[in-house]
Amino acid sequence: MTPTLSLRLRLTLLWCAVSLVVLVGLELLSLAVLNAQLNGAVDGDLALVARQYQAEVGGAAGQAELYQRAHDFLAQDVDAGKGFSAVYAVTLQDGTVLTNTQDARLLDAMATARPGQAAPVTLHDPAVGDVRVAAIPIVENGNQVGVFRIALPLEGIQATVSAHLTPLLMGNAVLIALGGLLAYAVTGHALAPVRRITATAASISEGDLSRRIGYRGPRDEVGHLAETFDAMLGRLQGGFEQRQAFYALASHELRTPLTIVRGHLEVLRRMERPATEEVRETLDISLEEIDRITDEINDMLLLGRMLLGQNGPLAVVDAAAVLADGPRPSSSAGPCSTWSPTRCGTRGRTTRSAWSAGAGASGPSSRSPTRATASAPPTCPTCSTPGTAPASGTAASAASA
């Protein structure tokens, strides 16, 4: 059989996986928000530089003055392309390019940005990396005389984001580890009744069904499982005890007639020349005891069916004969202590049942009395009281049934 992880460990791993997905999602969302904020800050810087350029360079009278003003403006920034410093490139109508950087690859990447775009764009160049570029047309007297491009390499911004990402990843790892330990402890506490159920089931033997889970926690799914298991053990114990009582009853009731038959047959075997009367008497006694054994077996079969909830067919019998077949009432039964059931002409609709069904493990009688339901209350001729019957023995069982 392929080994599998325990339920506790699987739940813990599931918790860690869900936590990892949630934390990674939160990190990605945080990075997206941070990146949007940084891009907004970059766009703000680019717009500020554009306004500064328009303030200092705009209004030039001619191409020469425009060239001079642009040259002076670019000379103010000597840290072009370093950190968060911007890179400027002024392309005049005659093809002259004024810039504050000597990086030809960066200038080539900036040249791909076309003027007239509503907002800065991010260019992805494998040589220089990601660059945020804004292209602004230079207009004089309604005519475009050049293009002013502003670029800000995003390497510094990405380094800042990466610097924040490492602590976030370490923090997430710590959170997942702590969450996994907490989940392992919580699931262990929640599954403790299940482990007790397993231990109890493993310790139950054929003769001992008295152990119980004894769950005292909240009434959740695990609590209902423990209670259901205890109830099942109770039913199994009850059935086992009924089976033991049934076996004891059968051995007790069958031992006596078998002993009688064996004794008479042993006596008959020891006689060298038994008389015909003695043989016939032994045979009569043996047949009578065999009939008794047959009745006992039928009663026990019926008792077994009743324990399983399988009642036998109903039949109409003489209730007086049924009551006469059982034990006589005691002297404490009242004025009818010498009452004879044959003096009350009661008839009833009955089912044949074992005498021990109402008396526990006292054993079935030898004549298989029945449980009678009288169709009319009898009148005792001794006390002239309707419905009076003995309070004990078979009559009490018949009246109560």
CSV table of C-alpha atoms in Angstrom, one decimal:
chain,number,residue,atom,x,y,z
A,1,MET,CA,0.0,0.0,0.0
A,2,THR,CA,1.4,3.4,-1.0
A,3,PRO,CA,2.2,5.5,2.1
A,4,THR,CA,0.2,8.7,2.4
A,5,LEU,CA,0.6,11.8,4.5
A,6,SER,CA,-1.5,12.1,7.6
A,7,LEU,CA,-4.6,14.3,7.5
A,8,ARG,CA,-3.0,16.6,10.0
A,9,LEU,CA,0.0,17.2,7.8
A,10,ARG,CA,-2.1,17.5,4.7
A,11,LEU,CA,-4.3,20.2,6.3
A,12,THR,CA,-1.1,22.0,7.5
A,13,LEU,CA,0.4,21.9,4.0
A,14,LEU,CA,-2.9,23.1,2.5
A,15,TRP,CA,-2.9,26.0,4.9
A,16,CYS,CA,0.7,26.9,4.0
A,17,ALA,CA,-0.2,26.7,0.3
A,18,VAL,CA,-3.2,28.9,0.6
A,19,SER,CA,-1.2,31.4,2.8
A,20,LEU,CA,1.5,31.4,0.2
A,21,VAL,CA,-0.9,32.2,-2.6
A,22,VAL,CA,-2.6,34.9,-0.6
A,23,LEU,CA,0.7,36.5,0.4
A,24,VAL,CA,2.1,36.3,-3.1
A,25,GLY,CA,-1.1,37.9,-4.4
A,26,LEU,CA,-0.8,40.7,-1.9
A,27,GLU,CA,2.8,41.2,-2.8
A,28,LEU,CA,2.1,41.4,-6.5
A,29,LEU,CA,-0.7,43.9,-5.8
A,30,SER,CA,1.6,46.0,-3.6
A,31,LEU,CA,4.3,45.9,-6.2
A,32,ALA,CA,1.8,47.0,-8.9
A,33,VAL,CA,0.6,49.9,-6.7
A,34,LEU,CA,4.2,50.9,-5.9
A,35,ASN,CA,5.2,50.7,-9.5
A,36,ALA,CA,2.2,52.8,-10.5
A,37,GLN,CA,3.1,55.4,-7.8
A,38,LEU,CA,6.8,55.5,-9.0
A,39,ASN,CA,5.7,55.8,-12.6
A,40,GLY,CA,3.4,58.7,-11.6
A,41,ALA,CA,6.3,60.3,-9.8
A,42,VAL,CA,8.5,59.9,-12.9
A,43,ASP,CA,5.9,61.3,-15.1
A,44,GLY,CA,5.6,64.3,-12.7
A,45,ASP,CA,9.3,64.8,-12.9
A,46,LEU,CA,9.2,64.6,-16.7
A,47,ALA,CA,6.4,67.2,-16.9
A,48,LEU,CA,8.3,69.5,-14.5
A,49,VAL,CA,11.4,69.3,-16.7
A,50,ALA,CA,9.3,70.0,-19.8
A,51,ARG,CA,7.9,73.1,-18.3
A,52,GLN,CA,11.4,74.3,-17.3
A,53,TYR,CA,12.6,73.7,-20.8
A,54,GLN,CA,9.6,75.7,-22.3
A,55,ALA,CA,10.3,78.5,-19.8
A,56,GLU,CA,14.1,78.7,-20.7
A,57,VAL,CA,14.2,77.7,-24.3
A,58,GLY,CA,10.9,78.8,-25.6
A,59,GLY,CA,10.6,82.1,-27.4
A,60,ALA,CA,13.9,81.8,-29.3
A,61,ALA,CA,14.0,84.3,-32.3
A,62,GLY,CA,15.9,81.9,-34.6
A,63,GLN,CA,17.6,78.6,-35.1
A,64,ALA,CA,20.9,80.0,-33.7
A,65,GLU,CA,19.3,81.4,-30.6
A,66,LEU,CA,17.3,78.1,-30.1
A,67,TYR,CA,20.5,76.1,-30.4
A,68,GLN,CA,22.3,78.4,-27.9
A,69,ARG,CA,19.4,78.3,-25.3
A,70,ALA,CA,19.1,74.5,-25.6
A,71,HIS,CA,22.9,74.1,-25.2
A,72,ASP,CA,22.8,76.3,-22.1
A,73,PHE,CA,19.8,74.4,-20.7
A,74,LEU,CA,21.5,71.0,-21.2
A,75,ALA,CA,24.7,72.2,-19.7
A,76,GLN,CA,23.0,72.7,-16.3
A,77,ASP,CA,22.6,68.9,-15.8
A,78,VAL,CA,25.9,67.1,-15.6
A,79,ASP,CA,24.6,63.8,-13.9
A,80,ALA,CA,22.5,62.7,-16.9
A,81,GLY,CA,21.3,59.1,-16.6
A,82,LYS,CA,22.7,58.6,-13.1
A,83,GLY,CA,20.2,57.5,-10.5
A,84,PHE,CA,17.0,59.5,-10.9
A,85,SER,CA,18.6,62.1,-13.2
A,86,ALA,CA,16.9,62.7,-16.5
A,87,VAL,CA,18.5,62.5,-20.0
A,88,TYR,CA,17.6,65.2,-22.5
A,89,ALA,CA,17.9,65.1,-26.3
A,90,VAL,CA,17.0,68.1,-28.5
A,91,THR,CA,16.7,67.2,-32.2
A,92,LEU,CA,16.7,70.3,-34.4
A,93,GLN,CA,15.1,70.5,-37.8
A,94,ASP,CA,18.5,70.3,-39.6
A,95,GLY,CA,19.3,67.0,-37.8
A,96,THR,CA,21.5,68.5,-35.1
A,97,VAL,CA,21.2,66.6,-31.8
A,98,LEU,CA,21.9,68.3,-28.5
A,99,THR,CA,22.1,66.0,-25.5
A,100,ASN,CA,23.6,65.7,-22.0
A,101,THR,CA,24.7,62.1,-22.5
A,102,GLN,CA,27.2,60.2,-24.6
A,103,ASP,CA,25.4,56.9,-24.5
A,104,ALA,CA,24.6,56.2,-28.1
A,105,ARG,CA,22.4,53.2,-27.3
A,106,LEU,CA,20.2,55.3,-24.9
A,107,LEU,CA,19.9,58.0,-27.6
A,108,ASP,CA,18.8,55.4,-30.2
A,109,ALA,CA,16.2,54.1,-27.7
A,110,MET,CA,14.9,57.6,-27.1
A,111,ALA,CA,14.7,58.3,-30.8
A,112,THR,CA,12.0,55.6,-31.2
A,113,ALA,CA,9.6,57.8,-29.1
A,114,ARG,CA,7.4,59.8,-31.4
A,115,PRO,CA,6.1,63.3,-30.5
A,116,GLY,CA,2.5,64.0,-30.0
A,117,GLN,CA,1.8,61.2,-27.6
A,118,ALA,CA,-0.5,62.1,-24.8
A,119,ALA,CA,1.6,60.6,-22.0
A,120,PRO,CA,5.1,59.3,-21.4
A,121,VAL,CA,5.8,55.8,-22.5
A,122,THR,CA,8.0,53.0,-21.2
A,123,LEU,CA,10.5,51.6,-23.7
A,124,HIS,CA,12.0,48.2,-23.1
A,125,ASP,CA,15.4,48.0,-24.7
A,126,PRO,CA,17.6,45.0,-24.0
A,127,ALA,CA,20.8,47.1,-24.2
A,128,VAL,CA,19.9,49.9,-21.8
A,129,GLY,CA,16.9,48.4,-19.9
A,130,ASP,CA,13.6,50.0,-19.3
A,131,VAL,CA,13.4,53.8,-20.0
A,132,ARG,CA,10.5,56.2,-19.4
A,133,VAL,CA,10.4,58.7,-22.3
A,134,ALA,CA,8.4,61.8,-23.1
A,135,ALA,CA,8.6,63.4,-26.6
A,136,ILE,CA,7.6,67.1,-26.9
A,137,PRO,CA,7.5,68.9,-30.3
A,138,ILE,CA,9.3,72.3,-30.5
A,139,VAL,CA,7.1,74.7,-32.3
A,140,GLU,CA,7.9,78.3,-33.5
A,141,ASN,CA,5.4,80.5,-35.2
A,142,GLY,CA,3.1,77.4,-35.7
A,143,ASN,CA,5.8,75.3,-37.3
A,144,GLN,CA,7.6,72.4,-35.8
A,145,VAL,CA,11.3,73.1,-35.7
A,146,GLY,CA,12.5,70.1,-33.6
A,147,VAL,CA,11.7,67.5,-30.9
A,148,PHE,CA,12.6,67.7,-27.2
A,149,ARG,CA,12.9,64.2,-25.7
A,150,ILE,CA,13.2,63.6,-21.9
A,151,ALA,CA,14.2,60.1,-20.7
A,152,LEU,CA,14.5,58.7,-17.2
A,153,PRO,CA,16.1,55.2,-16.9
A,154,LEU,CA,14.0,53.0,-14.6
A,155,GLU,CA,17.0,51.1,-13.4
A,156,GLY,CA,17.2,53.1,-10.1
A,157,ILE,CA,13.4,52.7,-9.6
A,158,GLN,CA,13.6,48.9,-10.2
A,159,ALA,CA,16.5,48.6,-7.8
A,160,THR,CA,14.4,50.4,-5.2
A,161,VAL,CA,11.5,48.0,-5.8
A,162,SER,CA,13.8,45.1,-5.6
A,163,ALA,CA,15.3,46.4,-2.3
A,164,HIS,CA,11.7,46.4,-0.9
A,165,LEU,CA,10.9,43.0,-2.4
A,166,THR,CA,13.6,41.1,-0.5
A,167,PRO,CA,12.4,42.0,3.0
A,168,LEU,CA,8.8,41.2,1.9
A,169,LEU,CA,9.8,37.7,0.7
A,170,MET,CA,11.7,37.1,4.0
A,171,GLY,CA,8.7,38.3,6.0
A,172,ASN,CA,6.4,36.1,4.0
A,173,ALA,CA,8.5,33.1,4.6
A,174,VAL,CA,8.5,33.8,8.4
A,175,LEU,CA,4.7,34.3,8.3
A,176,ILE,CA,4.1,31.0,6.4
A,177,ALA,CA,6.4,29.1,8.8
A,178,LEU,CA,4.6,30.5,11.9
A,179,GLY,CA,1.2,30.0,10.3
A,180,GLY,CA,2.2,26.4,9.5
A,181,LEU,CA,3.2,25.7,13.1
A,182,LEU,CA,-0.1,27.3,14.3
A,183,ALA,CA,-2.1,25.3,11.8
A,184,TYR,CA,-0.4,22.1,12.8
A,185,ALA,CA,-1.2,22.7,16.5
A,186,VAL,CA,-4.8,23.7,15.8
A,187,THR,CA,-5.5,20.8,13.5
A,188,GLY,CA,-3.9,18.5,16.0
A,189,HIS,CA,-6.2,19.7,18.7
A,190,ALA,CA,-9.2,19.5,16.4
A,191,LEU,CA,-8.3,15.9,15.3
A,192,ALA,CA,-7.6,14.7,18.9
A,193,PRO,CA,-11.1,13.0,19.2
A,194,VAL,CA,-10.4,11.2,15.9
A,195,ARG,CA,-7.2,9.8,17.3
A,196,ARG,CA,-9.1,8.8,20.4
A,197,ILE,CA,-11.7,7.1,18.2
A,198,THR,CA,-8.9,5.2,16.4
A,199,ALA,CA,-7.2,4.2,19.7
A,200,THR,CA,-10.5,3.1,21.2
A,201,ALA,CA,-11.5,1.0,18.1
A,202,ALA,CA,-8.0,-0.6,18.1
A,203,SER,CA,-8.3,-1.6,21.8
A,204,ILE,CA,-11.7,-3.1,21.6
A,205,SER,CA,-11.7,-6.9,21.9
A,206,GLU,CA,-14.5,-9.4,21.4
A,207,GLY,CA,-15.4,-9.6,25.0
A,208,ASP,CA,-15.0,-5.9,26.0
A,209,LEU,CA,-17.2,-3.3,24.4
A,210,SER,CA,-17.4,-1.0,27.5
A,211,ARG,CA,-14.9,1.6,26.4
A,212,ARG,CA,-16.1,4.9,25.2
A,213,ILE,CA,-14.6,8.1,23.6
A,214,GLY,CA,-16.1,10.4,26.2
A,215,TYR,CA,-15.9,13.5,24.0
A,216,ARG,CA,-16.4,16.8,26.0
A,217,GLY,CA,-15.5,19.4,23.3
A,218,PRO,CA,-17.7,21.5,21.1
A,219,ARG,CA,-20.6,19.9,19.2
A,220,ASP,CA,-19.1,20.2,15.8
A,221,GLU,CA,-18.6,17.6,13.1
A,222,VAL,CA,-15.9,15.8,15.1
A,223,GLY,CA,-18.0,16.0,18.2
A,224,HIS,CA,-21.0,14.4,16.3
A,225,LEU,CA,-18.6,11.7,15.0
A,226,ALA,CA,-17.4,10.9,18.6
A,227,GLU,CA,-21.0,10.7,19.9
A,228,THR,CA,-22.1,8.6,17.0
A,229,PHE,CA,-19.2,6.2,17.6
A,230,ASP,CA,-20.1,6.0,21.3
A,231,ALA,CA,-23.7,5.2,20.4
A,232,MET,CA,-22.6,2.5,18.0
A,233,LEU,CA,-20.4,1.0,20.7
A,234,GLY,CA,-23.5,1.0,23.0
A,235,ARG,CA,-25.6,-0.8,20.5
A,236,LEU,CA,-22.8,-3.3,19.8
A,237,GLN,CA,-22.4,-3.9,23.6
A,238,GLY,CA,-26.2,-4.4,24.0
A,239,GLY,CA,-26.3,-6.9,21.1
A,240,PHE,CA,-23.3,-8.7,22.5
A,241,GLU,CA,-24.9,-9.0,25.9
A,242,GLN,CA,-28.1,-10.2,24.4
A,243,ARG,CA,-26.2,-12.8,22.5
A,244,GLN,CA,-24.4,-14.0,25.7
A,245,ALA,CA,-27.7,-14.1,27.6
A,246,PHE,CA,-29.3,-16.0,24.7
A,247,TYR,CA,-26.4,-18.6,24.7
A,248,ALA,CA,-26.7,-18.9,28.5
A,249,LEU,CA,-30.5,-19.4,28.2
A,250,ALA,CA,-30.2,-22.0,25.5
A,251,SER,CA,-27.6,-24.0,27.4
A,252,HIS,CA,-29.6,-23.8,30.6
A,253,GLU,CA,-32.9,-24.8,29.0
A,254,LEU,CA,-31.6,-27.6,26.9
A,255,ARG,CA,-29.3,-29.1,29.5
A,256,THR,CA,-32.1,-30.4,31.7
A,257,PRO,CA,-34.2,-32.4,29.1
A,258,LEU,CA,-31.0,-33.8,27.6
A,259,THR,CA,-29.8,-34.9,31.0
A,260,ILE,CA,-33.1,-36.6,31.7
A,261,VAL,CA,-33.1,-38.4,28.3
A,262,ARG,CA,-29.4,-39.5,28.8
A,263,GLY,CA,-30.1,-40.7,32.3
A,264,HIS,CA,-33.0,-42.9,31.3
A,265,LEU,CA,-31.2,-44.3,28.4
A,266,GLU,CA,-28.1,-45.1,30.5
A,267,VAL,CA,-30.3,-46.9,33.0
A,268,LEU,CA,-32.0,-48.8,30.2
A,269,ARG,CA,-28.6,-49.8,28.7
A,270,ARG,CA,-27.3,-51.2,32.0
A,271,MET,CA,-30.3,-53.6,32.2
A,272,GLU,CA,-29.5,-57.0,30.8
A,273,ARG,CA,-33.1,-57.9,30.1
A,274,PRO,CA,-35.3,-54.8,30.5
A,275,ALA,CA,-39.0,-55.4,30.7
A,276,THR,CA,-41.3,-54.2,28.0
A,277,GLU,CA,-42.9,-51.8,30.3
A,278,GLU,CA,-39.6,-50.3,31.3
A,279,VAL,CA,-38.6,-49.8,27.7
A,280,ARG,CA,-41.9,-48.2,26.8
A,281,GLU,CA,-41.7,-45.9,29.8
A,282,THR,CA,-38.2,-44.9,28.9
A,283,LEU,CA,-39.3,-44.3,25.3
A,284,ASP,CA,-42.3,-42.2,26.4
A,285,ILE,CA,-40.1,-40.1,28.7
A,286,SER,CA,-37.5,-39.6,26.0
A,287,LEU,CA,-40.2,-38.6,23.4
A,288,GLU,CA,-41.7,-36.2,25.9
A,289,GLU,CA,-38.3,-34.6,26.6
A,290,ILE,CA,-37.6,-34.4,22.9
A,291,ASP,CA,-40.9,-32.6,22.4
A,292,ARG,CA,-39.9,-30.3,25.2
A,293,ILE,CA,-36.5,-29.7,23.5
A,294,THR,CA,-38.3,-29.0,20.2
A,295,ASP,CA,-40.6,-26.5,22.0
A,296,GLU,CA,-37.6,-24.8,23.6
A,297,ILE,CA,-35.8,-24.5,20.3
A,298,ASN,CA,-38.9,-23.0,18.7
A,299,ASP,CA,-39.2,-20.6,21.5
A,300,MET,CA,-35.6,-19.5,21.2
A,301,LEU,CA,-35.9,-19.1,17.5
A,302,LEU,CA,-39.0,-16.9,18.0
A,303,LEU,CA,-37.1,-15.0,20.7
A,304,GLY,CA,-34.3,-14.4,18.3
A,305,ARG,CA,-36.7,-13.1,15.7
A,306,MET,CA,-38.3,-10.8,18.2
A,307,LEU,CA,-34.9,-9.4,19.2
A,308,LEU,CA,-34.4,-8.6,15.5
A,309,GLY,CA,-37.8,-7.0,15.3
A,310,GLN,CA,-39.3,-9.8,13.2
A,311,ASN,CA,-42.6,-10.7,14.9
A,312,GLY,CA,-44.4,-13.9,13.9
A,313,PRO,CA,-47.8,-14.3,12.4
A,314,LEU,CA,-51.0,-13.7,14.5
A,315,ALA,CA,-53.4,-16.4,15.4
A,316,VAL,CA,-56.7,-16.7,17.3
A,317,VAL,CA,-56.4,-19.0,20.4
A,318,ASP,CA,-58.3,-19.8,23.5
A,319,ALA,CA,-57.0,-17.3,26.1
A,320,ALA,CA,-58.1,-19.6,29.0
A,321,ALA,CA,-56.0,-22.4,27.7
A,322,VAL,CA,-53.0,-20.0,27.3
A,323,LEU,CA,-53.4,-18.8,30.9
A,324,ALA,CA,-53.8,-22.3,32.2
A,325,ASP,CA,-50.5,-23.3,30.7
A,326,GLY,CA,-48.5,-20.8,32.7
A,327,PRO,CA,-47.5,-20.6,36.3
A,328,ARG,CA,-50.2,-20.1,38.9
A,329,PRO,CA,-50.6,-16.8,40.7
A,330,SER,CA,-49.3,-16.3,44.1
A,331,SER,CA,-51.4,-15.9,47.2
A,332,SER,CA,-50.8,-12.1,47.2
A,333,ALA,CA,-52.8,-11.7,43.9
A,334,GLY,CA,-56.0,-10.5,45.7
A,335,PRO,CA,-59.4,-12.1,46.1
A,336,CYS,CA,-58.8,-14.2,42.9
A,337,SER,CA,-55.7,-15.9,44.3
A,338,THR,CA,-57.4,-19.3,43.6
A,339,TRP,CA,-58.8,-18.1,40.3
A,340,SER,CA,-58.9,-20.7,37.5
A,341,PRO,CA,-58.6,-19.3,34.0
A,342,THR,CA,-60.9,-22.0,32.6
A,343,ARG,CA,-63.8,-20.4,34.5
A,344,CYS,CA,-63.6,-17.2,32.4
A,345,GLY,CA,-64.6,-17.9,28.8
A,346,THR,CA,-62.2,-15.3,27.3
A,347,ARG,CA,-60.9,-15.7,23.8
A,348,GLY,CA,-58.1,-13.6,22.3
A,349,ARG,CA,-56.1,-12.8,19.2
A,350,THR,CA,-52.5,-13.8,20.0
A,351,THR,CA,-49.0,-14.2,18.7
A,352,ARG,CA,-46.9,-17.1,19.9
A,353,SER,CA,-43.9,-15.8,21.8
A,354,ALA,CA,-41.2,-16.9,24.1
A,355,TRP,CA,-42.0,-16.8,27.8
A,356,SER,CA,-38.6,-15.1,28.4
A,357,ALA,CA,-39.5,-12.1,26.2
A,358,GLY,CA,-41.2,-10.4,29.2
A,359,ALA,CA,-39.1,-12.0,31.9
A,360,GLY,CA,-35.6,-11.2,30.7
A,361,ALA,CA,-33.2,-14.2,31.0
A,362,SER,CA,-35.5,-16.4,33.1
A,363,GLY,CA,-35.9,-18.8,30.3
A,364,PRO,CA,-38.8,-20.0,28.1
A,365,SER,CA,-41.3,-22.4,29.6
A,366,SER,CA,-41.8,-25.9,28.5
A,367,ARG,CA,-45.2,-25.3,27.0
A,368,SER,CA,-44.5,-22.1,25.0
A,369,PRO,CA,-47.2,-19.8,26.4
A,370,THR,CA,-48.6,-17.1,24.2
A,371,ARG,CA,-49.2,-13.4,24.4
A,372,ALA,CA,-52.9,-12.8,24.3
A,373,THR,CA,-54.9,-9.7,23.5
A,374,ALA,CA,-58.4,-10.2,24.9
A,375,SER,CA,-61.3,-9.1,22.7
A,376,ALA,CA,-63.6,-8.7,25.8
A,377,PRO,CA,-62.8,-8.2,29.5
A,378,PRO,CA,-63.4,-11.5,31.4
A,379,THR,CA,-65.6,-11.7,34.4
A,380,CYS,CA,-64.3,-13.8,37.3
A,381,PRO,CA,-67.2,-15.9,38.8
A,382,THR,CA,-65.5,-15.8,42.2
A,383,CYS,CA,-65.4,-12.1,42.8
A,384,SER,CA,-67.8,-11.0,40.0
A,385,THR,CA,-65.4,-8.3,39.0
A,386,PRO,CA,-65.1,-7.6,35.2
A,387,GLY,CA,-61.5,-7.8,33.9
A,388,THR,CA,-60.0,-9.2,37.1
A,389,ALA,CA,-57.0,-11.3,36.4
A,390,PRO,CA,-53.9,-12.5,38.3
A,391,ALA,CA,-51.2,-9.8,38.8
A,392,SER,CA,-48.3,-12.1,38.2
A,393,GLY,CA,-47.1,-14.9,35.9
A,394,THR,CA,-48.5,-15.6,32.5
A,395,ALA,CA,-51.9,-14.0,33.1
A,396,ALA,CA,-50.3,-10.6,33.9
A,397,SER,CA,-48.2,-10.9,30.7
A,398,ALA,CA,-51.2,-11.8,28.7
A,399,ALA,CA,-53.4,-8.9,30.0
A,400,SER,CA,-50.6,-6.3,29.6
A,401,ALA,CA,-49.9,-7.4,26.1
